Tab-separated table of C-alpha atoms in Angstrom:
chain	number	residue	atom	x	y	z
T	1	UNK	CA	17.669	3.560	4.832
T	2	UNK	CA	15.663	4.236	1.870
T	3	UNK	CA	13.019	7.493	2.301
T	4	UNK	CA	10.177	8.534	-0.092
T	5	UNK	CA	8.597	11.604	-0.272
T	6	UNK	CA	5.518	12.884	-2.340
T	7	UNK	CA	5.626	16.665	-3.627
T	8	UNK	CA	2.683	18.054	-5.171
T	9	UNK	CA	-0.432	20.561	-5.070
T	10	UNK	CA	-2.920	19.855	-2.254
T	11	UNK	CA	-5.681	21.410	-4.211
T	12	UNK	CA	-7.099	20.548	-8.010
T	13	UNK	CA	-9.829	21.505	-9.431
T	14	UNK	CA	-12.733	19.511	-11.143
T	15	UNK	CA	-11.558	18.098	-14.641
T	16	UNK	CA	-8.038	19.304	-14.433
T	17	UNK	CA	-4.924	16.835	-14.076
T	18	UNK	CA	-3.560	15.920	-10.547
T	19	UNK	CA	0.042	15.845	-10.506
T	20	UNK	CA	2.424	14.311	-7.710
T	21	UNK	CA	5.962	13.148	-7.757
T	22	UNK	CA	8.041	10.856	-5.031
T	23	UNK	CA	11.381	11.875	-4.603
T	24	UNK	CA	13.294	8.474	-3.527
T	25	UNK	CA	16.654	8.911	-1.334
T	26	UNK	CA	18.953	6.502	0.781
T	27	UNK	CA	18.591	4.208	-2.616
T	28	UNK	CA	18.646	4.033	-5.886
T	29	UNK	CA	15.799	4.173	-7.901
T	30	UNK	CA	17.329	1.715	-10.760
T	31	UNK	CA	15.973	-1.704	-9.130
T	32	UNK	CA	12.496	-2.384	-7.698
T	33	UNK	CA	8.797	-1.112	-8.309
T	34	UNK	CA	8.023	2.347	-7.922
T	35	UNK	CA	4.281	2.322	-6.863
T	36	UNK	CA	1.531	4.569	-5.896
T	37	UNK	CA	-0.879	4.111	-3.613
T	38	UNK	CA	-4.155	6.460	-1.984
T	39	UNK	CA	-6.726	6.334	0.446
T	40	UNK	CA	-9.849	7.898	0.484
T	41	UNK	CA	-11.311	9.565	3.515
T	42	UNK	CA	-12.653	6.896	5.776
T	43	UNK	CA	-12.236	4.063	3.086
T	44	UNK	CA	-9.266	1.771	2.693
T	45	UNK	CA	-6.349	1.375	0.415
T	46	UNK	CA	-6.420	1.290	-3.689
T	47	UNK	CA	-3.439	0.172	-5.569
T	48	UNK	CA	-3.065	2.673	-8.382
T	49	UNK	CA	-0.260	1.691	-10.312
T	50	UNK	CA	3.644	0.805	-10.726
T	51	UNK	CA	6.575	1.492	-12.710
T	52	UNK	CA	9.540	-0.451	-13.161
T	53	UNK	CA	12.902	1.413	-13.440
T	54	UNK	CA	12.916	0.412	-17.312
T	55	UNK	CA	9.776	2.342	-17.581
T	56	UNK	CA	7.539	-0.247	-17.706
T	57	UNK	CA	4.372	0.226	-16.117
T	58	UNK	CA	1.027	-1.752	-14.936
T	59	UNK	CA	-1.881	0.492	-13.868
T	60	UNK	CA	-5.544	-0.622	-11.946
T	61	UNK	CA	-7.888	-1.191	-14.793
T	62	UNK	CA	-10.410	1.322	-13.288
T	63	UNK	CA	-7.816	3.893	-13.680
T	64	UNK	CA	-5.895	2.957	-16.495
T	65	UNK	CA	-7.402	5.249	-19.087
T	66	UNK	CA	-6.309	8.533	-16.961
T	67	UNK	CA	-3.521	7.596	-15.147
T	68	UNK	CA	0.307	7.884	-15.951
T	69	UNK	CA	3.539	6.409	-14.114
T	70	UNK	CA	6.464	8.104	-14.924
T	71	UNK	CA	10.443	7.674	-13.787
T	72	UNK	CA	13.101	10.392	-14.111
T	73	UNK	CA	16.466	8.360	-13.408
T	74	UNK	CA	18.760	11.300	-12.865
T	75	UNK	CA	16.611	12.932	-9.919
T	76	UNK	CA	15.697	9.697	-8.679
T	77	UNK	CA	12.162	10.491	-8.796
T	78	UNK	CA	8.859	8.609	-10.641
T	79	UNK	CA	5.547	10.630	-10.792
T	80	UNK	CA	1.510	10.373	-11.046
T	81	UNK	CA	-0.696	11.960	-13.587
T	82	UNK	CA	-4.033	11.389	-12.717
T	83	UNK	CA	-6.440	13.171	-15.611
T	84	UNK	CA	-10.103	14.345	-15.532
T	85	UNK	CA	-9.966	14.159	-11.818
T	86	UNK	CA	-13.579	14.529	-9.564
T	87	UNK	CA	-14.735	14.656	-5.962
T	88	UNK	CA	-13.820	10.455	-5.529
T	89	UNK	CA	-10.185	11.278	-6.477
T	90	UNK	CA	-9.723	13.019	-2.988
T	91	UNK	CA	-7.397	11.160	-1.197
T	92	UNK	CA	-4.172	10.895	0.613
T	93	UNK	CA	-1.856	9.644	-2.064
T	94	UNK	CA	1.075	7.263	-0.872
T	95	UNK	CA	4.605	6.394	-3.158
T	96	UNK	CA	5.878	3.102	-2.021
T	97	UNK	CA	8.386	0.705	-3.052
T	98	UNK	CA	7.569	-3.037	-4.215
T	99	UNK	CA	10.357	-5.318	-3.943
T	100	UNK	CA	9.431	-7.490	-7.460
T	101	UNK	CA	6.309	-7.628	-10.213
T	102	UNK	CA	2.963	-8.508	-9.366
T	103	UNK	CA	3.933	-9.076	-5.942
T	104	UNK	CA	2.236	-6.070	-3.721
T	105	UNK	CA	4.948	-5.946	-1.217
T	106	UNK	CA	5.641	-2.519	-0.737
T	107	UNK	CA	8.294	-2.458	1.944
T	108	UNK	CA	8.974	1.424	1.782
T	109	UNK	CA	6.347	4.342	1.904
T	110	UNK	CA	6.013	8.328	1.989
T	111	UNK	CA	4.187	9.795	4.583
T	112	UNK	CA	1.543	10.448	2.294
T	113	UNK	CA	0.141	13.841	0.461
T	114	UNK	CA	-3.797	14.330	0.642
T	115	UNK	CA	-5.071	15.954	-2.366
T	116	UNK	CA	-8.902	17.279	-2.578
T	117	UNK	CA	-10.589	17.715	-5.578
T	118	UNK	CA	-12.604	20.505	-5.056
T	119	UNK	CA	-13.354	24.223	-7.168
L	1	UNK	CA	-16.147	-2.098	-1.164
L	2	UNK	CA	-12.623	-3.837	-0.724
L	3	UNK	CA	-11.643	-6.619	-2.797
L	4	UNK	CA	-10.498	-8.738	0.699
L	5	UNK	CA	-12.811	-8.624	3.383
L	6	UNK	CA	-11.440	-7.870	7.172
L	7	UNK	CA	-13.383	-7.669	10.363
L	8	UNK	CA	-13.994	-3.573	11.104
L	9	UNK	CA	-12.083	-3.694	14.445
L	10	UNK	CA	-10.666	-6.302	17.229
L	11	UNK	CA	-10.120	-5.446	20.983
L	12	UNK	CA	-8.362	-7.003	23.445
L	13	UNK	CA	-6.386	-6.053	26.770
L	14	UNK	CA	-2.712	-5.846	26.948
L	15	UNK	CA	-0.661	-8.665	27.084
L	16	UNK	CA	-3.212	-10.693	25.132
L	17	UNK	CA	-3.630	-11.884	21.588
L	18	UNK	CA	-5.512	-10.591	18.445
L	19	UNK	CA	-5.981	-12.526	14.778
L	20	UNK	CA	-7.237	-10.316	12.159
L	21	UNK	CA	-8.497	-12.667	9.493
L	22	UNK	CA	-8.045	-11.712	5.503
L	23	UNK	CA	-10.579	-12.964	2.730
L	24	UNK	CA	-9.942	-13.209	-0.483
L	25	UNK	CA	-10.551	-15.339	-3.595
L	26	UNK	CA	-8.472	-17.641	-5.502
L	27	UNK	CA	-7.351	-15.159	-8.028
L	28	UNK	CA	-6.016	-12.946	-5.121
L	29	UNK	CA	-5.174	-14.720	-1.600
L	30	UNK	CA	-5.090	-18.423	-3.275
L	31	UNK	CA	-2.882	-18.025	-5.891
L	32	UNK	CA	-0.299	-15.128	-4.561
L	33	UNK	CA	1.862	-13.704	-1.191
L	34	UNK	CA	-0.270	-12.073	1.489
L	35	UNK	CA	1.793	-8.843	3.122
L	36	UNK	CA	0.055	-7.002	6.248
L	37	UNK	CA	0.567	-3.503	7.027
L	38	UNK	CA	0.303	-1.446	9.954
L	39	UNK	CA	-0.258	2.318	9.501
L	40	UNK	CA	-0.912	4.955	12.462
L	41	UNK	CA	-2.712	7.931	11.468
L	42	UNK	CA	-0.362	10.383	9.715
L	43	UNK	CA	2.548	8.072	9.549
L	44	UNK	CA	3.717	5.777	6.619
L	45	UNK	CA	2.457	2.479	6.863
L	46	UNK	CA	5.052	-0.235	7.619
L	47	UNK	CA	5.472	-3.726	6.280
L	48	UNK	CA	4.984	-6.396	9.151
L	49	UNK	CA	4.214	-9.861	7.188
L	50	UNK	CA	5.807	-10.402	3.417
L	51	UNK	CA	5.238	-13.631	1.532
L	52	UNK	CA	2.670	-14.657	4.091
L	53	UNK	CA	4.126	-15.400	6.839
L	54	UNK	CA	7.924	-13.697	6.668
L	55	UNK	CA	8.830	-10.583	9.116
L	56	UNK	CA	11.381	-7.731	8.069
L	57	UNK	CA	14.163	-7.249	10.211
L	58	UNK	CA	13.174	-5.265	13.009
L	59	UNK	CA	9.361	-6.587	13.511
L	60	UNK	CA	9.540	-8.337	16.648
L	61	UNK	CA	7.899	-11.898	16.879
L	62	UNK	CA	5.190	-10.550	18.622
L	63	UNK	CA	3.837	-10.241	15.059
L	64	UNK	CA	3.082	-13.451	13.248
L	65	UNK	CA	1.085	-14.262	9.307
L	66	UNK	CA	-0.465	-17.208	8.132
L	67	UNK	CA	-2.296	-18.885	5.060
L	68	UNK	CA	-4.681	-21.405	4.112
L	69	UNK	CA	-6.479	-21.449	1.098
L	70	UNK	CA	-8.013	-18.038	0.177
L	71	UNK	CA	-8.070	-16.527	3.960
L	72	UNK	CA	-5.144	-14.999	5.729
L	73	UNK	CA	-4.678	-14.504	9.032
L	74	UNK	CA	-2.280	-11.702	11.174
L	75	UNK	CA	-1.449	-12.573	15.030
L	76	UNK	CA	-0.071	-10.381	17.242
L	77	UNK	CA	0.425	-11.290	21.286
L	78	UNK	CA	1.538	-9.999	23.854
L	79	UNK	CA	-0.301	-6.988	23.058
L	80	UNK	CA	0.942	-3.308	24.060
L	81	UNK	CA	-1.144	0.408	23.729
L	82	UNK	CA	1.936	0.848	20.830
L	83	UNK	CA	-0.407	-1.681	19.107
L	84	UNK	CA	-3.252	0.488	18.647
L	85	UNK	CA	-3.748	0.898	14.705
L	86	UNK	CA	-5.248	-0.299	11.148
L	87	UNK	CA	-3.993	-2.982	10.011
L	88	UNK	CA	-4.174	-3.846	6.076
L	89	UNK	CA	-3.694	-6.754	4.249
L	90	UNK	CA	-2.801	-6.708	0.459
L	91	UNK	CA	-2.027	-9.181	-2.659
L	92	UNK	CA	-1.611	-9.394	-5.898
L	93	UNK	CA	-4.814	-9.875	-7.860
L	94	UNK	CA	-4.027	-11.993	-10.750
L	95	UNK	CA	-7.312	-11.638	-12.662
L	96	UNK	CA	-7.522	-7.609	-11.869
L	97	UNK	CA	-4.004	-7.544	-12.704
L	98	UNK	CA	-3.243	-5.323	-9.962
L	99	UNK	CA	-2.521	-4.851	-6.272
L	100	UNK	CA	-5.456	-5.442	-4.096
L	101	UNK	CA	-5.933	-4.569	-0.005
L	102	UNK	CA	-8.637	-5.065	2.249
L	103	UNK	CA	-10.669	-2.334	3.787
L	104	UNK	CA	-8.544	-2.564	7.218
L	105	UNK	CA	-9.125	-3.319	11.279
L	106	UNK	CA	-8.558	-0.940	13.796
L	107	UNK	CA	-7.069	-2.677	16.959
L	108	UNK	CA	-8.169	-1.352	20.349
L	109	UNK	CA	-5.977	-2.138	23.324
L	110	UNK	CA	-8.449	-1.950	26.209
């Protein structure tokens, strides 16, 4: 049974970097999409981003210009950099697993990590 | 404001059935595989539907998807106090180029 689980700080300040990693066990992390995923307080879900094992990566246009997907093979692990973070980045950040591209069917999840943006 | 539109909440008493409708566009809904989602508060959501109307192993058939056109619709009968939670449904968004949900319906088992 494949398990994810975000790691990270639960606290960032205004304008700093927010920085979370999944850690993927029970599977490998060589196949699939490796996605993340967050939900604001009260509001719904928002697709942030993927990365393929190959370390190719698609990210949401509105966050493309300060966000970053990255993989580490040997700890079977991908992470989020999310840059120049505010108040609207608070949210309860999910790493889920997406069985193909451009498909958004993310049979795996972490429990979630919420993260507030706040000095 | 969600990219697919969902009713805010559905009620119904046990044993009967729900549909929680999913509206999208033809770059989204039209064009690509609906999944729905169920997620409990402080859980990890979990995939019921893939590829509109396909369950993973272990979702009973209580749980049903469907398609037509842009609009998607979940089912579930036979409905039990277990049921009680949001329910998501997501795409792919060809034009956005990204993964799109809707803003989610909380069931109520009365």
């Amino acid at each position: 049974q494949v398990q994810l689980q975000e790691s990270g700080p639960g606290l960032v300040k205004p304008s700093e970097t927010l920085s979370l990693t999944c850690t993927v066990s029970g599977g490998s992390i060589s196949s699939n999409y490796w996605t993340w995923i967050r939900q604001p307080p009260g509001k719904g879900l928002e697709w942030i981003g993927y990365i393929y094992y190959s370390g190719r990566t698609k990210y949401d246009p509105s966050l493309k210009s300060r966000v970053t997907i990255s993989i580490d093979r040997s700890k079977n692990q991908f992470s989020l950099k999310l840059s120049s973070v505010t108040a609207a980045d608070t949210a309860v950040y999910y790493c889920a697993r997406d069985c193909c591209a451009d498909r958004a069917n993310f049979d795996y999840w972490g429990l979630g990590t919420l993260v507030t943006v706040s000095s | 404001q969600s990219v697919l539109t969902q009713p805010p909440s559905v009620s119904a008493a046990p044993g009967q059935k729900v549909t929680i409708s999913c509206s999208g566009n033809s770059s989204n809904i039209g064009n690509n595989y609906v999944s729905w989602y169920q997620h409990l508060p402080g859980t990890a959501p979990k995939l019921l539907i893939f590829d509109n109307n396909k369950r993973p192993s272990g979702i009973p058939d209580r749980f049903s998807g469907s398609k037509s056109g842009t609009s998607a619709t979940l089912g579930i009968t036979g409905l039990q106090t277990g049921d009680e939670a949001d329910y998501y449904c997501g795409t792919w968004d060809t034009s956005l180029s990204g993964g799109v949900f809707g803003g989610g319906t909380k069931v109520t088992v009365l």
